[in-house]
Coordinates of C-alpha atoms in Angstrom, one line a residue:
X23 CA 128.4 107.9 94.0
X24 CA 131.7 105.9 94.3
X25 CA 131.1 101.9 94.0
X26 CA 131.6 100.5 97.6
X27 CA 131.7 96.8 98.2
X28 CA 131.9 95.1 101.7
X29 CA 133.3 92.0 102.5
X30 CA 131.8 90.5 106.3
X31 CA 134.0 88.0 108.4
X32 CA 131.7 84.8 109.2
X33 CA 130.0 84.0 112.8
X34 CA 130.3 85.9 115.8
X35 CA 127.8 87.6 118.3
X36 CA 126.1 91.0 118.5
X37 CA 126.1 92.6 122.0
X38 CA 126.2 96.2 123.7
X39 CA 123.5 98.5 123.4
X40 CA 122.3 101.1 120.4
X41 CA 120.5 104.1 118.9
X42 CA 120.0 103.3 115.6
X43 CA 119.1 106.7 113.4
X44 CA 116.0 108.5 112.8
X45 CA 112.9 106.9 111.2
X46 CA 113.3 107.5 107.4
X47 CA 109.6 108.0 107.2
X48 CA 108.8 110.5 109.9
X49 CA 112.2 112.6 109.0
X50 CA 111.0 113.2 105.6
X51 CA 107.1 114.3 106.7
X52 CA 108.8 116.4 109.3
X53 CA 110.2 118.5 106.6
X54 CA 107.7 118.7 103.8
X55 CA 104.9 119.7 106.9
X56 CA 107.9 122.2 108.9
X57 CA 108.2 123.7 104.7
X58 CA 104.3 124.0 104.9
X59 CA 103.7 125.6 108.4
X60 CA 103.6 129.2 109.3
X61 CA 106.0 129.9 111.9
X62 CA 109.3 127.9 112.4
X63 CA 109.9 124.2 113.4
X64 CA 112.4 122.5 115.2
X65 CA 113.2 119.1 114.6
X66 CA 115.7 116.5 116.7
X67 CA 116.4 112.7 115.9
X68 CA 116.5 113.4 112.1
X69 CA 117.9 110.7 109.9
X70 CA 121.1 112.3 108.1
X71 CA 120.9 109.8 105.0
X72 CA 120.7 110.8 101.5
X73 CA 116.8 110.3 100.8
X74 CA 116.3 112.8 103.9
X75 CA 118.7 115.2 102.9
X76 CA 117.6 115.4 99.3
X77 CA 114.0 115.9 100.7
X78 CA 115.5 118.8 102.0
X79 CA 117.5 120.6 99.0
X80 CA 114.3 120.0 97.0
X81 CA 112.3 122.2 99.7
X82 CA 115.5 124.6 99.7
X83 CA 115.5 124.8 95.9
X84 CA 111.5 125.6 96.4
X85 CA 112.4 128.8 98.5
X86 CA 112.5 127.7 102.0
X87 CA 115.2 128.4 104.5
X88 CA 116.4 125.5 106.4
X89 CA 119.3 125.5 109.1
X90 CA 121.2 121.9 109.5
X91 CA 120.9 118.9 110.0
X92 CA 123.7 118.9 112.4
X93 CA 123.6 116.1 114.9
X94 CA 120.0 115.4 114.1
X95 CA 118.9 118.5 114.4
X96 CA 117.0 121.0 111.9
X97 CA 115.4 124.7 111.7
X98 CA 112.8 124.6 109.0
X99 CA 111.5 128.0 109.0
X100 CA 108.0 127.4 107.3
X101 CA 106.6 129.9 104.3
X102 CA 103.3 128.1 103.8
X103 CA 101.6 126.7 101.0
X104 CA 101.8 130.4 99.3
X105 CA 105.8 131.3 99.9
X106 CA 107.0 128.0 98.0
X107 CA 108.9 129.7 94.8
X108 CA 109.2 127.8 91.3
X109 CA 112.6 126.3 91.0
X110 CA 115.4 127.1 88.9
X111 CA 116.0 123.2 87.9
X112 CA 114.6 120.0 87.8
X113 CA 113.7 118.2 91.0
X114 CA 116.6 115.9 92.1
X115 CA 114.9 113.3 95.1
X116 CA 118.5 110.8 94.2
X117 CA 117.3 107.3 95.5
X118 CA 114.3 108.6 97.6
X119 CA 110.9 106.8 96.2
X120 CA 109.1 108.3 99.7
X121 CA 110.3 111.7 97.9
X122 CA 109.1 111.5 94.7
X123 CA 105.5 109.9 95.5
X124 CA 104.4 112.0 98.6
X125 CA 106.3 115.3 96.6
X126 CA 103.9 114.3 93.4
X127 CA 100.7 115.0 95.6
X128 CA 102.0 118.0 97.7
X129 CA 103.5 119.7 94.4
X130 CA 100.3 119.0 92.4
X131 CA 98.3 121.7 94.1
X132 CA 100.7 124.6 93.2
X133 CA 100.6 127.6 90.3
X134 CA 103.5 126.6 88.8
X135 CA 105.2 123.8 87.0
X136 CA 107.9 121.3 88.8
X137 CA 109.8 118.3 87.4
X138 CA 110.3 115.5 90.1
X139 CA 113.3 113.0 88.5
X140 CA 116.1 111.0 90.6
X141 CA 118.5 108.6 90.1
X142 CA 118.4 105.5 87.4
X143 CA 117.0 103.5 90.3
X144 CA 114.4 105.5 91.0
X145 CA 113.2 106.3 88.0
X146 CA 112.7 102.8 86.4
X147 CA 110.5 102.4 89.2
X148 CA 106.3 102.5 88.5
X149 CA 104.5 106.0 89.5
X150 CA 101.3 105.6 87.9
X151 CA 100.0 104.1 91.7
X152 CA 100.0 107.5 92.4
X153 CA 100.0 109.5 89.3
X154 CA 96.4 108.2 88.3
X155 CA 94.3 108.9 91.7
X156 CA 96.0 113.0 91.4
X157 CA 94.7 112.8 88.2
X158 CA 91.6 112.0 89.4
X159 CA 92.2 115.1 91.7
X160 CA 92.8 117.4 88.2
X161 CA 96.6 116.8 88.5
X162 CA 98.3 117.1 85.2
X163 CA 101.1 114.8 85.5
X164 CA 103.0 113.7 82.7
X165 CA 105.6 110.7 83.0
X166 CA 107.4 108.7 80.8
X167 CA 105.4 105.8 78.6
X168 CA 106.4 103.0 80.7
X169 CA 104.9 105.4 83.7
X170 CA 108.1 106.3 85.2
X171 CA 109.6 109.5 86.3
X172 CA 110.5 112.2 85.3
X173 CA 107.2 113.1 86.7
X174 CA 106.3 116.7 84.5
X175 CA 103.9 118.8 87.5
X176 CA 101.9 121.1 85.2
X177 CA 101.0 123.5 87.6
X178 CA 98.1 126.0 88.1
X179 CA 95.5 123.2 88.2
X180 CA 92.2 123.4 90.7
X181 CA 92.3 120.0 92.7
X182 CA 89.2 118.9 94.0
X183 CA 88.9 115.9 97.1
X184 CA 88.3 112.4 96.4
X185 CA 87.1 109.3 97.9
X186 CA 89.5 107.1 96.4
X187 CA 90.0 103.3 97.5
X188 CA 94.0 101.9 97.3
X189 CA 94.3 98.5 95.0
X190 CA 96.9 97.8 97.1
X191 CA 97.9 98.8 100.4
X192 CA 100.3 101.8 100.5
X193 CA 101.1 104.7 102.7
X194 CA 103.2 106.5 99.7
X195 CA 100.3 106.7 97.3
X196 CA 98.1 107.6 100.7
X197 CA 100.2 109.8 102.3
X198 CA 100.5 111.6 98.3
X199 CA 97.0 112.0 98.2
X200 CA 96.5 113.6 101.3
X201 CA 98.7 115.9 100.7
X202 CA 96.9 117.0 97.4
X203 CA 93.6 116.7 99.6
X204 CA 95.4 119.8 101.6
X205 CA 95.0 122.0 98.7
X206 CA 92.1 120.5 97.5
X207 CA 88.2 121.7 97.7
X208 CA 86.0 119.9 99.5
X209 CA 87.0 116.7 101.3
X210 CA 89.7 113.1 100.6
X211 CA 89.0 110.1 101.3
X212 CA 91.3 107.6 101.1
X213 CA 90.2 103.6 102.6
X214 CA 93.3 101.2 102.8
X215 CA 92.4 97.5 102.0
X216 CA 95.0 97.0 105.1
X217 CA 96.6 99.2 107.8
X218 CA 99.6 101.0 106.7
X219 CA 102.0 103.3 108.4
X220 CA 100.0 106.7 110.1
X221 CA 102.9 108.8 110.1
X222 CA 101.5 111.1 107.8
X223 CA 97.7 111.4 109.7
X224 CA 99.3 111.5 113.3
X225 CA 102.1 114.4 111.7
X226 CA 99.5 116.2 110.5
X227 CA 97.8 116.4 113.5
X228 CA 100.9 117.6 115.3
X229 CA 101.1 120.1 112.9
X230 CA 97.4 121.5 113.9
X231 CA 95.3 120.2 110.5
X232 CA 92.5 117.8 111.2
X233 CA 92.5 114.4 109.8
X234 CA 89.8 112.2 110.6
X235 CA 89.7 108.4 110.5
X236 CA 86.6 105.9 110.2
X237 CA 88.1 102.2 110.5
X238 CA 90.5 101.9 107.4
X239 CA 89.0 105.1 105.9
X240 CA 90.5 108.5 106.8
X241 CA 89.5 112.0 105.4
X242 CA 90.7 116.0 105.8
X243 CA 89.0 118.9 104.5
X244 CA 91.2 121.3 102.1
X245 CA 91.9 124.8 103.2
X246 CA 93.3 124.0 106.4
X247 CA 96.8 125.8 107.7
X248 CA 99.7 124.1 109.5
X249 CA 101.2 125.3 112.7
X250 CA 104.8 125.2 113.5
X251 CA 105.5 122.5 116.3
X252 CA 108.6 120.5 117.7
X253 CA 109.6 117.2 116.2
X254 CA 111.4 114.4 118.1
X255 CA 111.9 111.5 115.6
X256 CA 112.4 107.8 116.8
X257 CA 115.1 105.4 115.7
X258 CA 114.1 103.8 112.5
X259 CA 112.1 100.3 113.2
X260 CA 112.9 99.8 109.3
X261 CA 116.8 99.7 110.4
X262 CA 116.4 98.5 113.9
X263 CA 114.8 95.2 112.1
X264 CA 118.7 94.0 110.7
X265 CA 120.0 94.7 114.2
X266 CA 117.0 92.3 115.3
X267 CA 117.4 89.6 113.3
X268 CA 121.3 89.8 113.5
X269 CA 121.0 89.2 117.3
X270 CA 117.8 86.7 117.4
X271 CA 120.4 84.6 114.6
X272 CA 124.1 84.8 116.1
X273 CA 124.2 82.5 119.2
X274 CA 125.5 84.5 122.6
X275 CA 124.0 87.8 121.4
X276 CA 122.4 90.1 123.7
X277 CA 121.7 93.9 122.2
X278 CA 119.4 96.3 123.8
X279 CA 118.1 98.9 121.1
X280 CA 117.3 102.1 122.2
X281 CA 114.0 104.7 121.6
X282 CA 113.0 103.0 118.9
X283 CA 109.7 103.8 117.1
X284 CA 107.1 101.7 118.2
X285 CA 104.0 103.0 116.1
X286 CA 101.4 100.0 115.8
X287 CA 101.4 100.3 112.2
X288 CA 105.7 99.5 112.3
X289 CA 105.7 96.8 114.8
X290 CA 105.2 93.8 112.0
X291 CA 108.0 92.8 112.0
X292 CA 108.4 92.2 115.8
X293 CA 105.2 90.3 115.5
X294 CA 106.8 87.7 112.6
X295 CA 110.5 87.6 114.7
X296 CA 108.4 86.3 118.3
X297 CA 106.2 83.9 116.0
X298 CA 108.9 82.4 114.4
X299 CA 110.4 82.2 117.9
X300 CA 112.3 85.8 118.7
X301 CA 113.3 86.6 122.3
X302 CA 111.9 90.3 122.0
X303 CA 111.1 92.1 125.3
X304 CA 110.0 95.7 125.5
X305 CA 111.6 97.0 128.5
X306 CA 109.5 100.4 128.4
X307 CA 107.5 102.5 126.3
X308 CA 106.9 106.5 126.1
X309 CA 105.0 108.5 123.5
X310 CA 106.8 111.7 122.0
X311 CA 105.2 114.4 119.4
X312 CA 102.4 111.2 118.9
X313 CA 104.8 108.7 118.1
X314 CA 104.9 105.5 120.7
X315 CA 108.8 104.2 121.3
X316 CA 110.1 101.9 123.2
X317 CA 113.4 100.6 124.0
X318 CA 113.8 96.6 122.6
X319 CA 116.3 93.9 124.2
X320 CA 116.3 90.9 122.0
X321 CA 118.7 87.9 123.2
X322 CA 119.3 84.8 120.6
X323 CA 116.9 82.4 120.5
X324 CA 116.5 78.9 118.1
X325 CA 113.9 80.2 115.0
X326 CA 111.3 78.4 113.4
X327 CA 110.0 78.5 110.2
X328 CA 106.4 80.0 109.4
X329 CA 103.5 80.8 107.2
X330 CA 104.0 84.6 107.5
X331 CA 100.4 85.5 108.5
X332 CA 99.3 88.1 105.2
X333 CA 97.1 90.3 107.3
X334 CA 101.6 91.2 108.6
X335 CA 102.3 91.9 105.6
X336 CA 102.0 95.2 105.3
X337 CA 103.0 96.1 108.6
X338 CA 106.6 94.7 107.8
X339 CA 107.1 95.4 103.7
X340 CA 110.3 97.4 104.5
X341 CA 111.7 94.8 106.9
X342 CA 111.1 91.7 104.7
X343 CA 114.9 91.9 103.5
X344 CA 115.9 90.9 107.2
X345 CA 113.2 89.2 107.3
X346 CA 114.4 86.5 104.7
X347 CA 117.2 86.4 106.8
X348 CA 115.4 84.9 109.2
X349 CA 113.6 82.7 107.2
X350 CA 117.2 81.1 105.9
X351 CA 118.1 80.8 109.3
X352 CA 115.3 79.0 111.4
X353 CA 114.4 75.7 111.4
X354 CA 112.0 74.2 108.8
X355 CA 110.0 75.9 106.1
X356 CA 108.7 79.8 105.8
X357 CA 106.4 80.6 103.8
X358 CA 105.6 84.2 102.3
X359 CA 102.4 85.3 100.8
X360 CA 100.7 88.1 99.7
X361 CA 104.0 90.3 99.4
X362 CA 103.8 91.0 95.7
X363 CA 104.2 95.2 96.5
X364 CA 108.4 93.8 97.0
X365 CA 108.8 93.4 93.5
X366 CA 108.6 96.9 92.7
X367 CA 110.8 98.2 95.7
X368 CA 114.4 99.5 95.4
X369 CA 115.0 96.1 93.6
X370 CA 112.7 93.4 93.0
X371 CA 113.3 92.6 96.5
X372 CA 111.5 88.8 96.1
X373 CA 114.1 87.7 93.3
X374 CA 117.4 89.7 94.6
X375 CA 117.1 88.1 97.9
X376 CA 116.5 84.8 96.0
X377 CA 119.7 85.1 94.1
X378 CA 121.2 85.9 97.4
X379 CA 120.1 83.5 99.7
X380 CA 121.2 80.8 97.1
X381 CA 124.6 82.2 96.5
X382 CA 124.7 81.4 100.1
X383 CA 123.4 77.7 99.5
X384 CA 119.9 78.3 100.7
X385 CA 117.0 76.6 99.2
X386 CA 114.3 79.6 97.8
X387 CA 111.3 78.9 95.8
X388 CA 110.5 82.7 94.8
X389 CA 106.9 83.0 94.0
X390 CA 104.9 86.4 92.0
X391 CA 103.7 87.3 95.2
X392 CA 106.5 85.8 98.0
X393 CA 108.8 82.8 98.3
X394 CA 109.3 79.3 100.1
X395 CA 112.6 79.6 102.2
X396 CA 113.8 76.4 103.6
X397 CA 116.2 77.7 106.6
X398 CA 119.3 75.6 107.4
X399 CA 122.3 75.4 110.4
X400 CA 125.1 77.1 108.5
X401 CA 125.5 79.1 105.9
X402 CA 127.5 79.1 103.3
X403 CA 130.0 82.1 102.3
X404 CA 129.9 83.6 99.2
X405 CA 129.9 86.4 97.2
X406 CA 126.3 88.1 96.6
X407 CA 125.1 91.5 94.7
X408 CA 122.8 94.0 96.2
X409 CA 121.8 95.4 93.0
X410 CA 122.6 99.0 94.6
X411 CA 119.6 98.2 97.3
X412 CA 120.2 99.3 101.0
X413 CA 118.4 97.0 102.3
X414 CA 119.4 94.3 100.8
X415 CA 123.3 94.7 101.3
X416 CA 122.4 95.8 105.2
X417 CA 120.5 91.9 105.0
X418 CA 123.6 90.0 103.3
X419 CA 125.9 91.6 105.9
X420 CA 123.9 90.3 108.9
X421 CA 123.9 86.7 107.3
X422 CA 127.4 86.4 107.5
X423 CA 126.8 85.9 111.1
X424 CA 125.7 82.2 110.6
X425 CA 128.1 81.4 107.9
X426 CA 131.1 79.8 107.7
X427 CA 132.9 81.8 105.0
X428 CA 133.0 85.4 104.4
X429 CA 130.3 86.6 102.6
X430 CA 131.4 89.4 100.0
X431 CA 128.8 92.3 98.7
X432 CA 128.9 94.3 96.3
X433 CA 127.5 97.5 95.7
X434 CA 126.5 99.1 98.9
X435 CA 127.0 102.6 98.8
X436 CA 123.2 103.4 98.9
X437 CA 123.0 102.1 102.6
X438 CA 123.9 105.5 103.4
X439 CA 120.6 107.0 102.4
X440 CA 118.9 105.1 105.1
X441 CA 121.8 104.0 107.6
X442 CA 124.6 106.3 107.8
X443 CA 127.3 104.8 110.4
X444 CA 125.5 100.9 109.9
X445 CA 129.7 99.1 108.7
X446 CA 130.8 101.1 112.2
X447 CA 127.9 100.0 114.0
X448 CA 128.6 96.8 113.0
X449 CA 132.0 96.8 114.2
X450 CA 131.3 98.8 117.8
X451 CA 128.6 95.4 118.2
X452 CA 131.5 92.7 117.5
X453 CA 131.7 92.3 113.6
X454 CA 134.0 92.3 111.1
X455 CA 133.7 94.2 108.3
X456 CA 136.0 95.3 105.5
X457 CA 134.8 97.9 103.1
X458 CA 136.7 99.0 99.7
X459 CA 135.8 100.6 96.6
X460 CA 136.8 98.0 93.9
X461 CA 135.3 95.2 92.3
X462 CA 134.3 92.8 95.3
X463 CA 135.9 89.3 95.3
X464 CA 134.7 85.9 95.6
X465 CA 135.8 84.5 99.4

């Protein structure tokens, strides 16, 4: 992937309106459980970024036929769990970490053997969260010694349910093991020791398989088939969030944001933004194919800082990028606890975002689990590196907005995996941004 560096004029306002793309989340479930049906499903609203799309040529490489995405639109024709064919090749999920965990538990349950690698990113990052509790299952699962992928799927192994409680609050390693449950005998249980996002549960209902929840416990019985159904997916909270804290941050901005997912279990980060003093208003709500949206106007407004409440946290763990935006922006002193699950992210989200912030003359106190951000007026400009993280470059380009020098990025060519069109965006919403595929430069 050709290096691509941005460099984002200072100040300015964000106003217009905005669909931003498809929830990352649901776009991927809506192809592994479309793959898994009988009969053929329609999906519209699908993200077109590299995670989603390699989520796709893994299911085509396992025998399925898929038509698209063209404008946001697919054809999966399903083959059920039995039509899936070995592959010819490894397993290539690129950047995708939603790929490789929830594709560990659904390939698990299969006759035949599957390697799951990506790119260097990817596969520095930990997978025994996941790899253990399949185990547990009867997985075989072989990974590297430091518990890293290439993940080695030795087929042809009985699984059998679980009641299995997560250390630490996660939908991947959840949403993994219920998909193993799917092919397992007898019933999985998995209890979360906080919410987490329900794509997967309310998706699978869509697709006809029961799933069952008892507070923070939820359970489905193996043996169960999918049905073919119609997908709409919502705009991407996760990317909505930088468009959010861009206009909540840049005085005289005024954005409305368009059928955006509003799933309980995504709408943390809405919850920190009006604490620390957001103007956020909900100017209606619809459900579609079980997912709540709702279409978000968000005017600027003076931030404070906070003590991020913890039970938030994992409501928001996508968002926190922005989010420490935010926190450099507002008044006074914010406070982040309880967010050690950043450090194994893309990046180690809690020390890039450090090193950021301070290039930018912020004061950051990064902590194991969080960091102390003491927000200021202006920023400076300055020259920070997004250590190939998405999220992080989309953050750094939104805090040019309060500062009062360019701020140059480097390395943001992943952004497209999650927010194809985000530089143009940008510019159609009144900033100025210069992209280039050399070595950035200091301002």
């Amino acid at each position: 992937m050709q290096n691509e560096n941005w460099r984002v004029a200072p100040g300015g306002a964000i106003r217009g309106e905005a669909r931003v793309p498809g929830d990352k989340s649901i776009s991927h479930r809506a192809v592994m459980l479309g793959a898994l049906a009988d009969g053929t499903t329609q999906v519209t609203g699908l993200l077109e970024g590299a995670d989603v799309l390699a989520t796709i040529e893994v299911f085509r490489a396992l025998g399925v036929a898929i038509d698209g995405p063209e404008h946001g639109a697919v054809t999966v024709h399903g083959v059920g769990w039995e039509g899936l064919r070995p592959p010819a090749s490894e397993l290539d999920v690129g950047n995708s970490g939603t790929s490789m965990r929830l594709l560990a538990g659904l390939l698990a349950g299969l006759p035949f053997d599957t390697v799951l690698t990506g790119d260097a990113s990817l596969n520095r990052r930990p997978m025994r969260r996941v790899t253990e509790p399949l185990a547990e299952m009867g997985a075989r699962i072989t990974t590297s010694e430091a518990g890293t992928a290439p993940l080695r799927i030795h087929g042809g192994s009985p699984l059998t349910g679980i009641d299995y409680t997560l250390p630490v609050a996660s939908a991947q390693v959840k949403s993994a093991l219920l998909l193993a449950g799917m092919r397992a005998a007898g019933h999985t249980c998995v209890t979360e020791p906080a919410p987490t996002r329900d794509h997967t549960e309310r998706m699978l209902q869509g697709f006809g398989y029961p799933v069952s929840r008892d507070l923070a416990t939820v359970c489905l019985e193996g043996g169960r088939r999918l049905y073919a159904t119609r997908v709409d997916v919502p705009a991407d909270i996760s990317s909505a969030a930088f468009l959010l804290v861009a206009a909540s941050i840049a005085p005289g901005s005024d954005l409305t944001l368009r059928h955006v997912g509003w799933n309980p279990t995504r709408t943390g980060v809405v919850e920190i933004l009006r604490r620390m003093g957001a103007d956020i208003e909900v100017l209606g709500t619809d459900e579609v194919g079980g997912e709540p949206v709702a279409d978000l106007r968000v005017r600027s407004a003076g931030l404070r800082g906070i003590a991020i409440p913890e039970e938030l946290v994992p409501l928001a763990i996508d968002e926190f990028p922005a989010l420490f935006i935010a926190a450099a922006c507002a008044e006074g002193e914010t406070l982040l606890t309880g967010a050690a699950e950043l450090r194994v992210k893309e990046s180690d989200r809690i020390a890039v975002m450090a090193e950021g912030l301070q290039a930018l003359g912020v004061t950051v106190e990064p902590r194991e689990d969080g960091a102390r951000i003491v927000g200021r007026p202006v920023l400076d400009g300055g020259q920070v590196h997004s250590h190939t993280d998405h999220r992080i470059a989309m953050a750094f380009a939104i805090a040019a907005l309060r500062a009062e020098a360019p701020v140059a990025i480097e390395s943001c060519e992943n952004v497209r995996t999650s927010f194809p069109g985000f530089v143009e965006l940008l510019r159609r919403l009144g900033m100025g941004v210069e992209v280039d595929a050399g070595p950035a430069h200091t301002p």
